[in-house]
JSON list of C-alpha atoms in Angstrom, two decimals:
[
{"chain": "S", "resi": 238, "resn": "UNK", "atom": "CA", "xyz": [-39.29, -46.04, 26.49]},
{"chain": "S", "resi": 239, "resn": "UNK", "atom": "CA", "xyz": [-41.40, -44.30, 29.14]},
{"chain": "S", "resi": 240, "resn": "UNK", "atom": "CA", "xyz": [-42.94, -40.84, 28.65]},
{"chain": "S", "resi": 241, "resn": "UNK", "atom": "CA", "xyz": [-40.62, -38.96, 31.02]},
{"chain": "S", "resi": 242, "resn": "UNK", "atom": "CA", "xyz": [-37.53, -40.37, 29.36]},
{"chain": "S", "resi": 243, "resn": "UNK", "atom": "CA", "xyz": [-38.86, -39.60, 25.86]},
{"chain": "S", "resi": 244, "resn": "UNK", "atom": "CA", "xyz": [-39.58, -35.97, 26.89]},
{"chain": "S", "resi": 245, "resn": "UNK", "atom": "CA", "xyz": [-36.13, -35.62, 28.39]},
{"chain": "S", "resi": 246, "resn": "UNK", "atom": "CA", "xyz": [-34.53, -37.03, 25.24]},
{"chain": "S", "resi": 247, "resn": "UNK", "atom": "CA", "xyz": [-36.51, -34.74, 22.91]},
{"chain": "S", "resi": 248, "resn": "UNK", "atom": "CA", "xyz": [-35.84, -31.76, 25.14]},
{"chain": "S", "resi": 249, "resn": "UNK", "atom": "CA", "xyz": [-32.11, -32.49, 25.07]},
{"chain": "S", "resi": 250, "resn": "UNK", "atom": "CA", "xyz": [-32.08, -32.87, 21.29]},
{"chain": "S", "resi": 251, "resn": "UNK", "atom": "CA", "xyz": [-33.98, -29.57, 20.89]},
{"chain": "S", "resi": 252, "resn": "UNK", "atom": "CA", "xyz": [-31.57, -27.73, 23.19]},
{"chain": "S", "resi": 253, "resn": "UNK", "atom": "CA", "xyz": [-28.57, -29.15, 21.35]},
{"chain": "S", "resi": 254, "resn": "UNK", "atom": "CA", "xyz": [-30.01, -28.05, 17.99]},
{"chain": "S", "resi": 255, "resn": "UNK", "atom": "CA", "xyz": [-30.64, -24.51, 19.24]},
{"chain": "S", "resi": 256, "resn": "UNK", "atom": "CA", "xyz": [-27.11, -24.22, 20.65]},
{"chain": "S", "resi": 257, "resn": "UNK", "atom": "CA", "xyz": [-25.66, -25.58, 17.39]},
{"chain": "S", "resi": 258, "resn": "UNK", "atom": "CA", "xyz": [-27.60, -23.12, 15.24]},
{"chain": "S", "resi": 259, "resn": "UNK", "atom": "CA", "xyz": [-26.77, -20.22, 17.56]},
{"chain": "S", "resi": 260, "resn": "UNK", "atom": "CA", "xyz": [-23.10, -21.09, 17.32]},
{"chain": "S", "resi": 261, "resn": "UNK", "atom": "CA", "xyz": [-23.23, -21.10, 13.52]},
{"chain": "S", "resi": 262, "resn": "UNK", "atom": "CA", "xyz": [-25.14, -17.85, 13.40]},
{"chain": "S", "resi": 263, "resn": "UNK", "atom": "CA", "xyz": [-22.81, -15.96, 15.70]},
{"chain": "S", "resi": 264, "resn": "UNK", "atom": "CA", "xyz": [-19.75, -17.29, 13.89]},
{"chain": "S", "resi": 265, "resn": "UNK", "atom": "CA", "xyz": [-21.14, -16.12, 10.53]},
{"chain": "S", "resi": 266, "resn": "UNK", "atom": "CA", "xyz": [-21.99, -12.69, 11.91]},
{"chain": "S", "resi": 267, "resn": "UNK", "atom": "CA", "xyz": [-18.50, -12.31, 13.35]},
{"chain": "S", "resi": 268, "resn": "UNK", "atom": "CA", "xyz": [-16.92, -13.16, 10.00]},
{"chain": "S", "resi": 269, "resn": "UNK", "atom": "CA", "xyz": [-19.21, -10.86, 8.02]},
{"chain": "S", "resi": 270, "resn": "UNK", "atom": "CA", "xyz": [-18.51, -7.88, 10.25]},
{"chain": "S", "resi": 271, "resn": "UNK", "atom": "CA", "xyz": [-14.80, -8.35, 10.88]},
{"chain": "S", "resi": 272, "resn": "UNK", "atom": "CA", "xyz": [-12.12, -6.53, 8.97]},
{"chain": "S", "resi": 273, "resn": "UNK", "atom": "CA", "xyz": [-12.37, -3.17, 7.23]},
{"chain": "S", "resi": 274, "resn": "UNK", "atom": "CA", "xyz": [-15.51, -2.22, 5.30]},
{"chain": "S", "resi": 275, "resn": "UNK", "atom": "CA", "xyz": [-17.74, -4.71, 7.15]},
{"chain": "S", "resi": 276, "resn": "UNK", "atom": "CA", "xyz": [-15.84, -7.68, 5.77]},
{"chain": "S", "resi": 277, "resn": "UNK", "atom": "CA", "xyz": [-16.26, -6.84, 2.07]},
{"chain": "S", "resi": 278, "resn": "UNK", "atom": "CA", "xyz": [-12.55, -7.40, 1.47]},
{"chain": "S", "resi": 279, "resn": "UNK", "atom": "CA", "xyz": [-12.72, -10.92, 2.94]},
{"chain": "S", "resi": 280, "resn": "UNK", "atom": "CA", "xyz": [-14.61, -11.95, -0.19]},
{"chain": "S", "resi": 281, "resn": "UNK", "atom": "CA", "xyz": [-12.37, -10.03, -2.61]},
{"chain": "S", "resi": 282, "resn": "UNK", "atom": "CA", "xyz": [-9.61, -11.50, -4.73]},
{"chain": "S", "resi": 283, "resn": "UNK", "atom": "CA", "xyz": [-6.15, -9.94, -4.83]},
{"chain": "S", "resi": 284, "resn": "UNK", "atom": "CA", "xyz": [-6.20, -8.42, -1.36]},
{"chain": "S", "resi": 285, "resn": "UNK", "atom": "CA", "xyz": [-5.58, -9.51, 2.16]},
{"chain": "S", "resi": 286, "resn": "UNK", "atom": "CA", "xyz": [-8.29, -8.48, 4.60]},
{"chain": "S", "resi": 287, "resn": "UNK", "atom": "CA", "xyz": [-6.22, -5.64, 6.05]},
{"chain": "S", "resi": 288, "resn": "UNK", "atom": "CA", "xyz": [-4.72, -4.24, 2.82]},
{"chain": "S", "resi": 289, "resn": "UNK", "atom": "CA", "xyz": [-5.80, -0.79, 1.65]},
{"chain": "S", "resi": 290, "resn": "UNK", "atom": "CA", "xyz": [-3.79, 1.40, -0.75]},
{"chain": "S", "resi": 291, "resn": "UNK", "atom": "CA", "xyz": [-3.55, 5.02, 0.45]},
{"chain": "S", "resi": 292, "resn": "UNK", "atom": "CA", "xyz": [-3.70, 7.40, -2.54]},
{"chain": "S", "resi": 293, "resn": "UNK", "atom": "CA", "xyz": [-5.16, 10.40, -0.72]},
{"chain": "S", "resi": 294, "resn": "UNK", "atom": "CA", "xyz": [-2.30, 12.49, -2.15]},
{"chain": "S", "resi": 295, "resn": "UNK", "atom": "CA", "xyz": [-3.24, 11.80, -5.80]},
{"chain": "S", "resi": 296, "resn": "UNK", "atom": "CA", "xyz": [-5.61, 13.68, -8.09]},
{"chain": "S", "resi": 297, "resn": "UNK", "atom": "CA", "xyz": [-6.19, 10.52, -10.12]},
{"chain": "S", "resi": 298, "resn": "UNK", "atom": "CA", "xyz": [-5.84, 6.81, -9.47]},
{"chain": "S", "resi": 299, "resn": "UNK", "atom": "CA", "xyz": [-5.82, 3.87, -11.88]},
{"chain": "S", "resi": 300, "resn": "UNK", "atom": "CA", "xyz": [-7.31, 0.50, -10.92]},
{"chain": "S", "resi": 301, "resn": "UNK", "atom": "CA", "xyz": [-6.48, -2.48, -13.16]},
{"chain": "S", "resi": 302, "resn": "UNK", "atom": "CA", "xyz": [-9.49, -4.59, -14.14]},
{"chain": "S", "resi": 303, "resn": "UNK", "atom": "CA", "xyz": [-8.81, -8.29, -14.75]},
{"chain": "S", "resi": 304, "resn": "UNK", "atom": "CA", "xyz": [-5.71, -9.15, -12.75]},
{"chain": "S", "resi": 305, "resn": "UNK", "atom": "CA", "xyz": [-4.65, -12.22, -10.85]},
{"chain": "S", "resi": 306, "resn": "UNK", "atom": "CA", "xyz": [-4.18, -15.80, -11.92]},
{"chain": "S", "resi": 307, "resn": "UNK", "atom": "CA", "xyz": [-7.57, -16.05, -13.65]},
{"chain": "S", "resi": 308, "resn": "UNK", "atom": "CA", "xyz": [-8.16, -12.36, -14.28]},
{"chain": "S", "resi": 309, "resn": "UNK", "atom": "CA", "xyz": [-10.95, -12.06, -11.68]},
{"chain": "S", "resi": 310, "resn": "UNK", "atom": "CA", "xyz": [-9.61, -9.21, -9.53]},
{"chain": "S", "resi": 311, "resn": "UNK", "atom": "CA", "xyz": [-9.07, -5.47, -9.30]},
{"chain": "S", "resi": 312, "resn": "UNK", "atom": "CA", "xyz": [-5.66, -3.97, -8.47]},
{"chain": "S", "resi": 313, "resn": "UNK", "atom": "CA", "xyz": [-5.65, -2.33, -6.06]},
{"chain": "S", "resi": 314, "resn": "UNK", "atom": "CA", "xyz": [-8.79, -3.95, -4.67]},
{"chain": "S", "resi": 315, "resn": "UNK", "atom": "CA", "xyz": [-9.14, -1.26, -2.01]},
{"chain": "S", "resi": 316, "resn": "UNK", "atom": "CA", "xyz": [-7.97, 2.33, -2.31]},
{"chain": "S", "resi": 317, "resn": "UNK", "atom": "CA", "xyz": [-8.36, 5.44, -0.18]},
{"chain": "S", "resi": 318, "resn": "UNK", "atom": "CA", "xyz": [-8.66, 8.77, -2.01]},
{"chain": "S", "resi": 319, "resn": "UNK", "atom": "CA", "xyz": [-9.48, 12.39, -1.26]},
{"chain": "S", "resi": 320, "resn": "UNK", "atom": "CA", "xyz": [-12.68, 14.13, -2.43]},
{"chain": "S", "resi": 321, "resn": "UNK", "atom": "CA", "xyz": [-12.36, 15.22, -6.05]},
{"chain": "S", "resi": 322, "resn": "UNK", "atom": "CA", "xyz": [-10.14, 12.29, -7.05]},
{"chain": "S", "resi": 323, "resn": "UNK", "atom": "CA", "xyz": [-10.87, 10.62, -10.37]},
{"chain": "S", "resi": 324, "resn": "UNK", "atom": "CA", "xyz": [-10.57, 6.84, -10.38]},
{"chain": "S", "resi": 325, "resn": "UNK", "atom": "CA", "xyz": [-9.90, 5.28, -13.78]},
{"chain": "S", "resi": 326, "resn": "UNK", "atom": "CA", "xyz": [-10.48, 1.57, -14.19]},
{"chain": "S", "resi": 327, "resn": "UNK", "atom": "CA", "xyz": [-8.35, 0.12, -17.00]},
{"chain": "S", "resi": 328, "resn": "UNK", "atom": "CA", "xyz": [-9.03, -3.30, -18.51]},
{"chain": "S", "resi": 329, "resn": "UNK", "atom": "CA", "xyz": [-6.10, -5.74, -18.88]},
{"chain": "S", "resi": 330, "resn": "UNK", "atom": "CA", "xyz": [-7.85, -8.07, -21.33]},
{"chain": "S", "resi": 331, "resn": "UNK", "atom": "CA", "xyz": [-7.62, -11.05, -18.91]},
{"chain": "S", "resi": 332, "resn": "UNK", "atom": "CA", "xyz": [-10.54, -13.01, -17.50]},
{"chain": "S", "resi": 333, "resn": "UNK", "atom": "CA", "xyz": [-13.13, -12.33, -20.19]},
{"chain": "S", "resi": 334, "resn": "UNK", "atom": "CA", "xyz": [-15.71, -9.55, -20.11]},
{"chain": "S", "resi": 335, "resn": "UNK", "atom": "CA", "xyz": [-15.76, -7.32, -17.05]},
{"chain": "S", "resi": 336, "resn": "UNK", "atom": "CA", "xyz": [-17.62, -4.27, -15.83]},
{"chain": "S", "resi": 337, "resn": "UNK", "atom": "CA", "xyz": [-17.54, -2.00, -12.80]},
{"chain": "S", "resi": 338, "resn": "UNK", "atom": "CA", "xyz": [-20.81, -1.59, -10.90]},
{"chain": "S", "resi": 339, "resn": "UNK", "atom": "CA", "xyz": [-21.31, 0.45, -7.72]},
{"chain": "S", "resi": 340, "resn": "UNK", "atom": "CA", "xyz": [-22.79, -1.77, -5.03]},
{"chain": "S", "resi": 341, "resn": "UNK", "atom": "CA", "xyz": [-25.93, 0.23, -4.28]},
{"chain": "S", "resi": 342, "resn": "UNK", "atom": "CA", "xyz": [-29.64, 0.14, -5.04]},
{"chain": "S", "resi": 343, "resn": "UNK", "atom": "CA", "xyz": [-29.18, 3.23, -7.21]},
{"chain": "S", "resi": 344, "resn": "UNK", "atom": "CA", "xyz": [-25.58, 2.81, -8.44]},
{"chain": "S", "resi": 345, "resn": "UNK", "atom": "CA", "xyz": [-23.50, 5.98, -8.61]},
{"chain": "S", "resi": 346, "resn": "UNK", "atom": "CA", "xyz": [-21.48, 4.47, -11.46]},
{"chain": "S", "resi": 347, "resn": "UNK", "atom": "CA", "xyz": [-21.81, 1.57, -13.91]},
{"chain": "S", "resi": 348, "resn": "UNK", "atom": "CA", "xyz": [-19.48, 0.79, -16.79]},
{"chain": "S", "resi": 349, "resn": "UNK", "atom": "CA", "xyz": [-20.11, -1.21, -19.93]},
{"chain": "S", "resi": 350, "resn": "UNK", "atom": "CA", "xyz": [-19.28, -4.92, -20.01]},
{"chain": "S", "resi": 351, "resn": "UNK", "atom": "CA", "xyz": [-16.02, -5.05, -22.00]},
{"chain": "S", "resi": 352, "resn": "UNK", "atom": "CA", "xyz": [-13.22, -7.55, -22.58]},
{"chain": "S", "resi": 353, "resn": "UNK", "atom": "CA", "xyz": [-10.55, -5.73, -24.60]},
{"chain": "S", "resi": 354, "resn": "UNK", "atom": "CA", "xyz": [-7.30, -4.55, -23.04]},
{"chain": "S", "resi": 355, "resn": "UNK", "atom": "CA", "xyz": [-6.95, -0.79, -22.78]},
{"chain": "S", "resi": 356, "resn": "UNK", "atom": "CA", "xyz": [-10.64, 0.02, -22.34]},
{"chain": "S", "resi": 357, "resn": "UNK", "atom": "CA", "xyz": [-11.13, 2.59, -19.55]},
{"chain": "S", "resi": 358, "resn": "UNK", "atom": "CA", "xyz": [-13.95, 3.85, -17.40]},
{"chain": "S", "resi": 359, "resn": "UNK", "atom": "CA", "xyz": [-13.68, 6.70, -14.91]},
{"chain": "S", "resi": 360, "resn": "UNK", "atom": "CA", "xyz": [-15.63, 8.24, -12.07]},
{"chain": "S", "resi": 361, "resn": "UNK", "atom": "CA", "xyz": [-14.82, 11.30, -9.95]},
{"chain": "S", "resi": 362, "resn": "UNK", "atom": "CA", "xyz": [-15.58, 10.82, -6.25]},
{"chain": "S", "resi": 363, "resn": "UNK", "atom": "CA", "xyz": [-16.72, 14.03, -4.57]},
{"chain": "S", "resi": 364, "resn": "UNK", "atom": "CA", "xyz": [-18.45, 12.93, -1.37]},
{"chain": "S", "resi": 365, "resn": "UNK", "atom": "CA", "xyz": [-16.68, 11.24, 1.56]},
{"chain": "S", "resi": 366, "resn": "UNK", "atom": "CA", "xyz": [-17.75, 7.67, 2.19]},
{"chain": "S", "resi": 367, "resn": "UNK", "atom": "CA", "xyz": [-17.11, 4.04, 1.34]},
{"chain": "S", "resi": 368, "resn": "UNK", "atom": "CA", "xyz": [-18.03, 2.93, -2.17]},
{"chain": "S", "resi": 369, "resn": "UNK", "atom": "CA", "xyz": [-17.98, -0.81, -2.79]},
{"chain": "S", "resi": 370, "resn": "UNK", "atom": "CA", "xyz": [-18.16, -2.09, -6.34]},
{"chain": "S", "resi": 371, "resn": "UNK", "atom": "CA", "xyz": [-17.94, -5.34, -8.27]},
{"chain": "S", "resi": 372, "resn": "UNK", "atom": "CA", "xyz": [-17.80, -6.95, -11.69]},
{"chain": "S", "resi": 373, "resn": "UNK", "atom": "CA", "xyz": [-21.30, -8.35, -12.26]},
{"chain": "S", "resi": 374, "resn": "UNK", "atom": "CA", "xyz": [-20.29, -11.52, -14.17]},
{"chain": "S", "resi": 375, "resn": "UNK", "atom": "CA", "xyz": [-17.54, -12.36, -11.65]},
{"chain": "S", "resi": 376, "resn": "UNK", "atom": "CA", "xyz": [-18.85, -11.05, -8.34]},
{"chain": "S", "resi": 377, "resn": "UNK", "atom": "CA", "xyz": [-19.34, -14.61, -7.08]},
{"chain": "S", "resi": 378, "resn": "UNK", "atom": "CA", "xyz": [-15.66, -15.29, -7.85]},
{"chain": "S", "resi": 379, "resn": "UNK", "atom": "CA", "xyz": [-14.58, -12.44, -5.57]},
{"chain": "S", "resi": 380, "resn": "UNK", "atom": "CA", "xyz": [-14.15, -9.66, -8.13]},
{"chain": "S", "resi": 381, "resn": "UNK", "atom": "CA", "xyz": [-14.98, -6.94, -5.62]},
{"chain": "S", "resi": 382, "resn": "UNK", "atom": "CA", "xyz": [-13.38, -3.59, -4.84]},
{"chain": "S", "resi": 383, "resn": "UNK", "atom": "CA", "xyz": [-13.63, -0.60, -2.53]},
{"chain": "S", "resi": 384, "resn": "UNK", "atom": "CA", "xyz": [-12.98, 3.10, -2.94]},
{"chain": "S", "resi": 385, "resn": "UNK", "atom": "CA", "xyz": [-12.95, 4.98, 0.35]},
{"chain": "S", "resi": 386, "resn": "UNK", "atom": "CA", "xyz": [-13.16, 8.75, 0.07]},
{"chain": "S", "resi": 387, "resn": "UNK", "atom": "CA", "xyz": [-11.50, 10.29, 3.13]},
{"chain": "S", "resi": 388, "resn": "UNK", "atom": "CA", "xyz": [-12.66, 13.74, 4.23]},
{"chain": "S", "resi": 389, "resn": "UNK", "atom": "CA", "xyz": [-9.78, 16.17, 4.59]}
]
């Protein structure tokens, strides 16, 4: 193979690799950012990507912990509330030990890891914003939730 042909071949392979990687990168970015809450719900069990439960009229809301076929989901997985609403997470006893951990460097709330049905943990949301949370042992299985506090 002569030098010009080899350079052309290698140049073509390099260009194809760059285009292929760019295509994968942009596709991943589109998926991660699509849907409500920057795509968090796309990874969550027990929710379709557009489903959010509006409970802005309630003073308190209960979220079941350990629902679904294997017990690795929250119900509802995404809920909208007003400032001052208390959210109570109640364990169903399914899926083993669960906890509720705010998805932040300095979590606003963290529950104990518990497995028994009837255990509850609560947090009152005062500031508007989007609060994502997860169960630490089952986060990789999609046990993720969102509380959105809507300013009045």
